[in-house]
Amino acid sequence: MATYVNRQIYLQKLIHRRDNGEVKIITGTRRCGKSWLLKKVYHDYLVSQGVPKENIIMVSFDVDEDITGEDLTNPMVLKRYLYSKIIDEDASYYVFLDEIQMVEGFERIVNGLNAHDNVDVYITGSNSKFLSSDINTIFRGRGDEVRVYPFSFKEFCTDRSESINELWKEYYTYGGMPALRNHPTPEQKVSYLQRLWQKTYFDDVVERNGIKNRVALECLVDSLCSSIGSLTNPSKIRNTMESVQHVKLDPDTVSSYMQCLENAFLFEGARRYNVKGRKYYESIKKYYVVDVGLRNARLNFRQQEVTHIMENVIYNELRIRGYVVDVGVVESRVMRDGKSTYQQYEIDFIATNGLNKYYIQSAYSLPTEEKREQELASLKKIDDSFRKIIIVGDDIATYIDDKGYVFLGLFQFLKNEDVME
């Protein structure tokens, strides 16, 4: 990597979990920087805290790295190798196992290591086998997940001297995959992103899930990339694929393929929540891609709608900061032609992190009072006291209007984690 990017938000998460008796599970799509975080950023931190380098044991299973002359994906060989390094019962050891899912039966080895009071275990994986209930099942309730994303805009700007508008244009075009720092020209960036899809993501998803129809999977990815930020469901996507791409799949297969893509951390589906009814709509979501550069490359940079891209970037930023993010709807009675009827008002994001909740609208620009009122319409229908925020693409100074609505400039939001407080 050309420049050292100290992934501070994730480093702090690891520091807070150090020696907590649980297996630290670092998840995220392949090539998003999980290995760099452990093997460079966190490794350097531990060394700076006085941990001897020989007490940090690192094994990567997805690279051609021969450190023993034996096959470390063999569980017995791996176990023998690891315990040969843990030689002092009074010393603390840190074990990093990168892309551990490539080892059959890794669970027993990891649980065995974690049972030792002087061993702190960190593993990475690029599939959601490591998530939710599976964590508790695999690691007996002693698994602690840290989700990693490609570079945020703030990380992307590290050691860059260009104007913020130039950086933003590059970011919303090529995204934040860390290795792009090694590919300085547009041609190189495009080639790298497209290779990621073909040689890493599609190959991985097809092989891992035994998918027979790769062409249909690729068409599904194209459809999701084209519709980021739009309400959809498997049936709607199926109809689009059939009418536009002339690819036929039954809804169950579409749903299965979508789950495979979510499991690989390439897309996330934000559920739709009825604010006043306090319930979710189970059949419909908005999908966002983990990195807008990957999205653009998949569409050959043909659909550069900055409004949708900005919305996707805001969603990713909220997730990076640890928020659970839903998309909202508020139903309200209105009079039309002398009749009372319900009208739905959309809220781009409802972000929560425990006690705090934020209602957020993404507005590329507010050129007129009419447009401003349009963005505020849904927020005005919410009668609770949680903060209501409009993030504007224009480079504006943060202000609060006389009704208490907060207006943030996009760059202020992306570069300041505390700006919503």
Coordinates of C-alpha atoms in Angstrom, one line a residue:
M1 CA 0.0 0.0 0.0
A2 CA 1.5 3.3 -1.1
T3 CA 0.4 5.3 2.0
Y4 CA 0.0 4.1 5.6
V5 CA -3.7 4.6 6.5
N6 CA -4.2 4.2 10.2
R7 CA -7.7 2.8 10.2
Q8 CA -8.4 4.5 13.5
I9 CA -12.1 3.7 13.8
Y10 CA -11.3 0.0 13.5
L11 CA -8.1 0.2 15.5
Q12 CA -10.0 1.6 18.4
K13 CA -12.6 -1.2 18.2
L14 CA -9.8 -3.8 18.4
I15 CA -8.1 -1.9 21.2
H16 CA -11.3 -1.9 23.2
R17 CA -11.7 -5.7 22.7
R18 CA -8.1 -6.6 23.4
D19 CA -7.7 -9.5 25.9
N20 CA -11.5 -9.6 26.5
G21 CA -11.6 -13.4 26.5
E22 CA -13.6 -13.6 23.2
V23 CA -12.6 -14.4 19.6
K24 CA -12.3 -11.2 17.6
I25 CA -14.0 -11.8 14.3
I26 CA -13.1 -9.3 11.6
T27 CA -15.5 -9.5 8.7
G28 CA -16.0 -7.7 5.4
T29 CA -15.8 -8.3 1.7
R30 CA -12.5 -9.5 0.2
R31 CA -9.8 -6.9 -0.4
C32 CA -11.5 -4.3 1.8
G33 CA -8.4 -4.1 4.1
K34 CA -9.1 -6.7 6.9
S35 CA -5.6 -8.2 6.5
W36 CA -3.9 -4.8 6.5
L37 CA -5.8 -3.8 9.6
L38 CA -4.6 -6.9 11.5
K39 CA -1.1 -7.5 10.1
K40 CA 0.0 -3.9 9.9
V41 CA -2.1 -1.4 11.8
Y42 CA -3.0 -3.6 14.9
H43 CA 0.4 -5.4 14.8
D44 CA 2.2 -2.1 14.9
Y45 CA 0.0 -1.0 17.8
L46 CA 0.7 -4.1 19.8
V47 CA 4.5 -3.8 19.2
S48 CA 4.3 -0.1 20.3
Q49 CA 2.7 -1.4 23.6
G50 CA 5.6 -3.6 24.3
V51 CA 4.4 -6.9 22.8
P52 CA 7.4 -8.9 21.4
K53 CA 7.0 -9.5 17.7
E54 CA 7.6 -13.3 18.2
N55 CA 4.4 -13.3 20.4
I56 CA 2.3 -12.1 17.5
I57 CA 1.5 -15.2 15.4
M58 CA 0.1 -14.5 11.9
V59 CA -1.1 -17.0 9.3
S60 CA -2.8 -16.0 6.0
F61 CA -4.7 -18.7 4.2
D62 CA -5.7 -17.0 1.0
V63 CA -2.1 -16.1 -0.2
D64 CA 0.7 -18.2 -1.5
E65 CA 2.7 -17.9 1.7
D66 CA 4.9 -20.8 2.6
I67 CA 6.0 -20.3 6.2
T68 CA 6.4 -23.9 7.3
G69 CA 6.8 -26.0 4.1
E70 CA 3.6 -27.7 5.1
D71 CA -0.1 -27.2 4.3
L72 CA -1.5 -25.0 7.0
T73 CA -5.0 -25.4 5.7
N74 CA -4.8 -28.9 7.2
P75 CA -6.3 -28.6 10.7
M76 CA -3.8 -30.9 12.4
V77 CA -0.8 -29.2 10.7
L78 CA -2.1 -25.8 11.7
K79 CA -2.8 -26.8 15.3
R80 CA 0.7 -28.2 15.6
Y81 CA 2.3 -25.1 14.1
L82 CA 0.4 -22.7 16.3
Y83 CA 1.1 -24.5 19.6
S84 CA 4.8 -24.7 18.6
K85 CA 4.8 -20.9 18.8
I86 CA 3.1 -20.7 22.2
I87 CA 5.9 -21.7 24.5
D88 CA 5.7 -19.5 27.6
E89 CA 2.7 -19.9 29.8
D90 CA 3.5 -16.6 31.6
A91 CA 3.6 -14.6 28.3
S92 CA 0.7 -13.2 26.3
Y93 CA 0.3 -14.3 22.7
Y94 CA -1.8 -12.8 19.9
V95 CA -2.9 -15.1 17.1
F96 CA -4.1 -13.7 13.8
L97 CA -5.7 -16.1 11.4
D98 CA -6.6 -14.5 8.1
E99 CA -9.4 -15.9 5.9
I100 CA -9.8 -18.8 8.4
Q101 CA -12.8 -20.2 6.6
M102 CA -10.4 -21.9 4.2
V103 CA -9.5 -24.3 7.0
E104 CA -12.0 -27.1 7.3
G105 CA -13.0 -27.6 11.0
F106 CA -11.3 -24.4 12.1
E107 CA -13.9 -23.9 14.9
R108 CA -12.3 -26.5 17.2
I109 CA -8.8 -25.0 16.8
V110 CA -10.0 -21.5 17.5
N111 CA -12.0 -22.5 20.5
G112 CA -9.1 -24.4 21.8
L113 CA -6.8 -21.4 21.5
N114 CA -9.3 -19.1 23.0
A115 CA -9.6 -21.4 26.1
H116 CA -6.0 -20.4 27.1
D117 CA -5.9 -17.3 29.3
N118 CA -2.7 -16.1 27.7
V119 CA -3.9 -16.3 24.1
D120 CA -5.9 -13.6 22.4
V121 CA -7.4 -14.8 19.1
Y122 CA -8.3 -12.7 16.0
I123 CA -9.7 -14.2 12.8
T124 CA -10.9 -12.7 9.5
G125 CA -13.5 -14.0 7.1
S126 CA -15.2 -12.7 4.0
N127 CA -18.5 -14.6 4.4
S128 CA -21.3 -14.1 6.9
K129 CA -20.9 -17.6 8.2
F130 CA -19.2 -15.6 11.0
L131 CA -22.3 -13.4 11.7
S132 CA -25.2 -13.3 14.1
S133 CA -26.4 -16.6 15.5
D134 CA -23.5 -18.5 13.8
I135 CA -21.0 -16.6 16.0
N136 CA -22.7 -17.9 19.1
T137 CA -23.0 -21.4 17.7
I138 CA -19.4 -21.7 16.4
F139 CA -17.7 -19.9 19.2
R140 CA -20.0 -20.9 22.1
G141 CA -21.2 -17.4 22.7
R142 CA -17.7 -16.0 22.9
G143 CA -17.3 -14.3 19.5
D144 CA -17.1 -10.6 19.0
E145 CA -17.5 -9.2 15.5
V146 CA -15.8 -6.1 14.0
R147 CA -17.2 -5.3 10.5
V148 CA -14.7 -3.7 8.1
Y149 CA -15.6 -1.6 5.1
P150 CA -13.5 -0.1 2.2
F151 CA -12.0 3.3 2.9
S152 CA -14.4 5.9 4.1
F153 CA -14.1 9.3 2.4
K154 CA -12.1 10.6 5.4
E155 CA -9.6 7.7 5.1
F156 CA -9.5 8.2 1.4
C157 CA -8.3 11.7 1.9
T158 CA -5.4 10.7 4.0
D159 CA -2.2 12.4 2.8
R160 CA -3.9 13.8 -0.2
S161 CA -3.3 17.5 -1.2
E162 CA -6.0 18.0 -3.9
S163 CA -9.0 20.1 -3.2
I164 CA -11.9 18.4 -1.4
N165 CA -14.1 18.7 -4.5
E166 CA -11.5 16.9 -6.6
L167 CA -11.1 14.2 -4.0
W168 CA -14.9 13.8 -3.8
K169 CA -15.2 13.4 -7.6
E170 CA -12.5 10.7 -7.5
Y171 CA -14.1 9.0 -4.6
Y172 CA -17.6 8.9 -6.0
T173 CA -16.2 7.6 -9.3
Y174 CA -13.7 5.0 -8.2
G175 CA -14.6 4.4 -4.6
G176 CA -12.4 3.4 -1.6
M177 CA -11.0 0.0 -2.2
P178 CA -7.6 0.3 -0.4
A179 CA -5.4 -1.2 -3.2
L180 CA -6.5 1.7 -5.6
R181 CA -3.7 3.7 -4.0
N182 CA -1.3 1.4 -5.9
H183 CA -3.1 2.2 -9.2
P184 CA -2.6 5.9 -9.9
T185 CA -4.1 6.2 -13.4
P186 CA -7.8 6.0 -14.3
E187 CA -7.1 3.1 -16.7
Q188 CA -5.4 1.2 -13.9
K189 CA -8.2 1.9 -11.4
V190 CA -10.9 0.7 -13.8
S191 CA -9.0 -2.4 -14.7
Y192 CA -8.4 -3.3 -11.0
L193 CA -12.1 -2.8 -10.0
Q194 CA -13.3 -4.9 -13.0
R195 CA -10.8 -7.6 -12.2
L196 CA -12.1 -7.7 -8.6
W197 CA -15.5 -8.6 -9.8
Q198 CA -14.4 -11.3 -12.3
K199 CA -11.5 -12.9 -10.5
T200 CA -12.4 -12.4 -6.9
Y201 CA -16.0 -11.8 -6.1
F202 CA -17.9 -13.8 -8.8
D203 CA -15.4 -16.7 -8.6
D204 CA -15.7 -16.7 -4.8
V205 CA -19.6 -16.5 -4.7
V206 CA -20.0 -19.1 -7.4
E207 CA -17.6 -21.6 -5.9
R208 CA -18.7 -21.1 -2.3
N209 CA -22.4 -21.5 -3.1
G210 CA -22.3 -23.9 -5.9
I211 CA -24.1 -21.5 -8.3
K212 CA -24.7 -23.0 -11.7
N213 CA -25.9 -20.0 -13.6
R214 CA -23.0 -17.4 -13.4
V215 CA -24.5 -15.3 -16.2
A216 CA -27.7 -14.9 -14.2
L217 CA -25.7 -14.0 -11.1
E218 CA -23.8 -11.3 -13.1
C219 CA -27.1 -9.9 -14.4
L220 CA -28.5 -9.8 -10.9
V221 CA -25.4 -7.8 -9.8
D222 CA -26.0 -5.4 -12.7
S223 CA -29.6 -4.9 -11.7
L224 CA -28.8 -4.2 -8.0
C225 CA -26.0 -1.8 -9.1
S226 CA -28.5 0.0 -11.3
S227 CA -31.1 0.4 -8.6
I228 CA -29.1 1.4 -5.5
G229 CA -31.3 3.4 -3.2
S230 CA -34.6 2.2 -4.8
L231 CA -37.2 0.2 -3.0
T232 CA -37.3 -3.3 -4.4
N233 CA -37.8 -7.0 -3.7
P234 CA -36.9 -10.3 -5.4
S235 CA -40.0 -10.4 -7.6
K236 CA -39.4 -6.8 -8.9
I237 CA -35.8 -7.6 -9.6
R238 CA -36.8 -10.8 -11.4
N239 CA -39.2 -8.9 -13.6
T240 CA -36.5 -6.3 -14.4
M241 CA -34.0 -9.0 -15.3
E242 CA -36.5 -10.7 -17.6
S243 CA -37.7 -7.5 -19.4
V244 CA -34.4 -5.6 -19.6
Q245 CA -31.7 -8.3 -19.6
H246 CA -33.9 -11.2 -21.0
V247 CA -32.7 -13.5 -18.2
K248 CA -35.3 -15.7 -16.6
L249 CA -35.0 -16.8 -13.0
D250 CA -37.7 -17.9 -10.5
P251 CA -38.2 -15.6 -7.5
D252 CA -36.7 -18.2 -5.1
T253 CA -33.5 -18.4 -7.1
V254 CA -33.3 -14.6 -7.2
S255 CA -33.8 -14.4 -3.5
S256 CA -31.1 -17.1 -3.0
Y257 CA -28.6 -15.3 -5.2
M258 CA -29.2 -12.0 -3.4
Q259 CA -28.6 -13.7 -0.1
C260 CA -25.3 -15.0 -1.4
L261 CA -24.2 -11.5 -2.5
E262 CA -25.2 -10.1 1.0
N263 CA -23.3 -13.0 2.7
A264 CA -20.2 -12.0 0.7
F265 CA -20.6 -8.4 2.1
L266 CA -21.0 -7.0 -1.4
F267 CA -24.5 -5.5 -0.9
E268 CA -26.6 -4.7 2.1
G269 CA -30.3 -4.5 2.3
A270 CA -31.8 -1.8 4.4
R271 CA -35.3 -2.7 5.7
R272 CA -38.2 -0.4 5.4
Y273 CA -39.7 0.8 8.7
N274 CA -43.0 2.4 9.4
V275 CA -42.3 5.1 12.0
K276 CA -45.8 5.6 13.3
G277 CA -46.9 1.9 12.9
R278 CA -43.6 0.8 14.5
K279 CA -43.3 -2.2 12.2
Y280 CA -41.1 -3.4 9.3
Y281 CA -42.3 -4.1 5.8
E282 CA -40.8 -7.6 5.4
S283 CA -41.0 -7.9 1.6
I284 CA -39.2 -4.8 0.5
K285 CA -35.8 -3.2 1.0
K286 CA -33.4 -0.7 -0.4
Y287 CA -30.1 -2.2 -1.5
Y288 CA -26.7 -0.5 -1.3
V289 CA -23.4 -1.6 -2.6
V290 CA -20.4 -1.8 -0.2
D291 CA -18.3 0.4 -2.4
V292 CA -19.5 2.9 -5.1
G293 CA -16.4 2.4 -7.2
L294 CA -17.2 -1.3 -7.5
R295 CA -20.8 -0.4 -8.5
N296 CA -19.6 2.1 -11.1
A297 CA -17.0 -0.3 -12.6
R298 CA -19.7 -3.0 -12.9
L299 CA -21.8 -0.7 -14.9
N300 CA -18.8 0.5 -17.0
F301 CA -19.2 4.0 -15.5
R302 CA -22.4 4.6 -17.5
Q303 CA -24.7 5.5 -14.7
Q304 CA -23.0 8.3 -12.8
E305 CA -26.1 9.7 -11.0
V306 CA -24.4 11.6 -8.2
T307 CA -27.6 11.8 -6.2
H308 CA -27.9 8.0 -5.8
I309 CA -24.1 7.6 -5.3
M310 CA -24.2 10.3 -2.6
E311 CA -27.0 8.4 -0.8
N312 CA -25.0 5.1 -1.0
V313 CA -21.9 6.9 0.4
I314 CA -24.0 8.3 3.3
Y315 CA -25.4 4.8 4.0
N316 CA -22.0 3.2 4.1
E317 CA -20.6 6.0 6.3
L318 CA -23.4 5.4 8.8
R319 CA -22.7 1.7 8.8
I320 CA -18.9 2.3 9.3
R321 CA -19.8 4.4 12.3
G322 CA -21.7 1.5 13.8
Y323 CA -25.3 2.5 13.2
V324 CA -28.1 0.2 12.4
V325 CA -29.7 1.7 9.4
D326 CA -33.3 1.4 8.1
V327 CA -35.2 3.3 5.5
G328 CA -38.3 4.9 6.8
V329 CA -41.8 5.7 5.9
V330 CA -44.4 7.9 7.7
E331 CA -48.1 7.6 6.9
S332 CA -50.3 10.6 7.4
R333 CA -53.9 11.5 6.5
V334 CA -54.4 14.1 3.8
M335 CA -57.5 15.5 2.1
R336 CA -57.7 14.9 -1.7
D337 CA -60.8 15.8 -3.7
G338 CA -62.7 16.2 -0.5
K339 CA -61.7 12.7 0.7
S340 CA -59.4 11.7 3.6
T341 CA -56.7 9.3 2.5
Y342 CA -53.3 8.1 3.7
Q343 CA -50.2 9.3 2.1
Q344 CA -46.7 7.9 2.6
Y345 CA -43.7 10.1 3.1
E346 CA -40.2 8.6 2.7
I347 CA -37.3 9.0 5.0
D348 CA -34.0 8.1 3.5
F349 CA -32.4 6.8 6.7
I350 CA -33.2 6.0 10.3
A351 CA -29.9 5.5 12.1
T352 CA -29.8 4.1 15.6
N353 CA -27.0 3.0 17.9
G354 CA -28.7 2.1 21.1
L355 CA -30.2 5.1 22.9
N356 CA -29.6 7.6 20.0
K357 CA -31.7 7.8 16.9
Y358 CA -31.4 10.1 13.9
Y359 CA -33.7 10.7 11.0
I360 CA -31.7 11.6 7.9
Q361 CA -32.5 13.0 4.5
S362 CA -30.0 13.0 1.6
A363 CA -30.4 16.1 -0.6
Y364 CA -27.8 16.7 -3.3
S365 CA -28.9 20.3 -3.5
L366 CA -31.6 22.7 -2.1
P367 CA -31.8 25.3 -4.9
T368 CA -35.4 26.5 -4.0
E369 CA -37.7 26.8 -1.1
E370 CA -39.9 24.3 -2.8
K371 CA -37.2 21.7 -2.9
R372 CA -36.3 22.5 0.8
E373 CA -39.9 21.9 1.8
Q374 CA -40.0 18.7 -0.2
E375 CA -37.0 17.3 1.8
L376 CA -38.6 18.4 5.1
A377 CA -42.1 17.0 4.4
S378 CA -41.5 13.6 5.9
L379 CA -39.5 14.9 8.8
K380 CA -42.3 17.2 9.7
K381 CA -44.7 14.3 10.1
I382 CA -42.5 12.7 12.9
D383 CA -43.5 13.9 16.3
D384 CA -40.8 12.5 18.5
S385 CA -37.8 14.4 19.8
F386 CA -34.9 12.6 18.0
R387 CA -32.7 14.7 15.8
K388 CA -33.7 15.3 12.3
I389 CA -30.9 16.0 9.8
I390 CA -30.7 17.0 6.1
I391 CA -27.3 16.3 4.5
V392 CA -26.8 18.6 1.6
G393 CA -24.3 18.0 -1.3
D394 CA -23.4 21.6 -1.4
D395 CA -20.5 22.7 0.8
I396 CA -22.5 24.5 3.4
A397 CA -21.7 25.4 7.0
T398 CA -23.7 23.4 9.6
Y399 CA -26.8 25.2 10.9
I400 CA -30.0 24.5 12.7
D401 CA -33.2 26.3 11.5
D402 CA -35.8 27.7 13.8
K403 CA -37.8 24.5 13.8
G404 CA -34.8 22.5 15.0
Y405 CA -33.9 20.8 11.8
V406 CA -30.1 20.3 11.3
F407 CA -28.6 21.1 7.9
L408 CA -25.1 19.5 7.3
G409 CA -22.8 19.9 4.3
L410 CA -21.8 16.5 2.9
F411 CA -18.1 17.0 3.5
Q412 CA -18.7 18.1 7.1
F413 CA -20.7 14.9 7.6
L414 CA -18.1 12.6 6.0
K415 CA -15.1 14.1 7.7
N416 CA -16.4 14.6 11.2
E417 CA -17.7 11.6 13.1
D418 CA -19.3 13.7 15.8
V419 CA -21.1 16.2 13.6
M420 CA -24.6 14.7 14.2
E421 CA -24.4 15.1 18.0

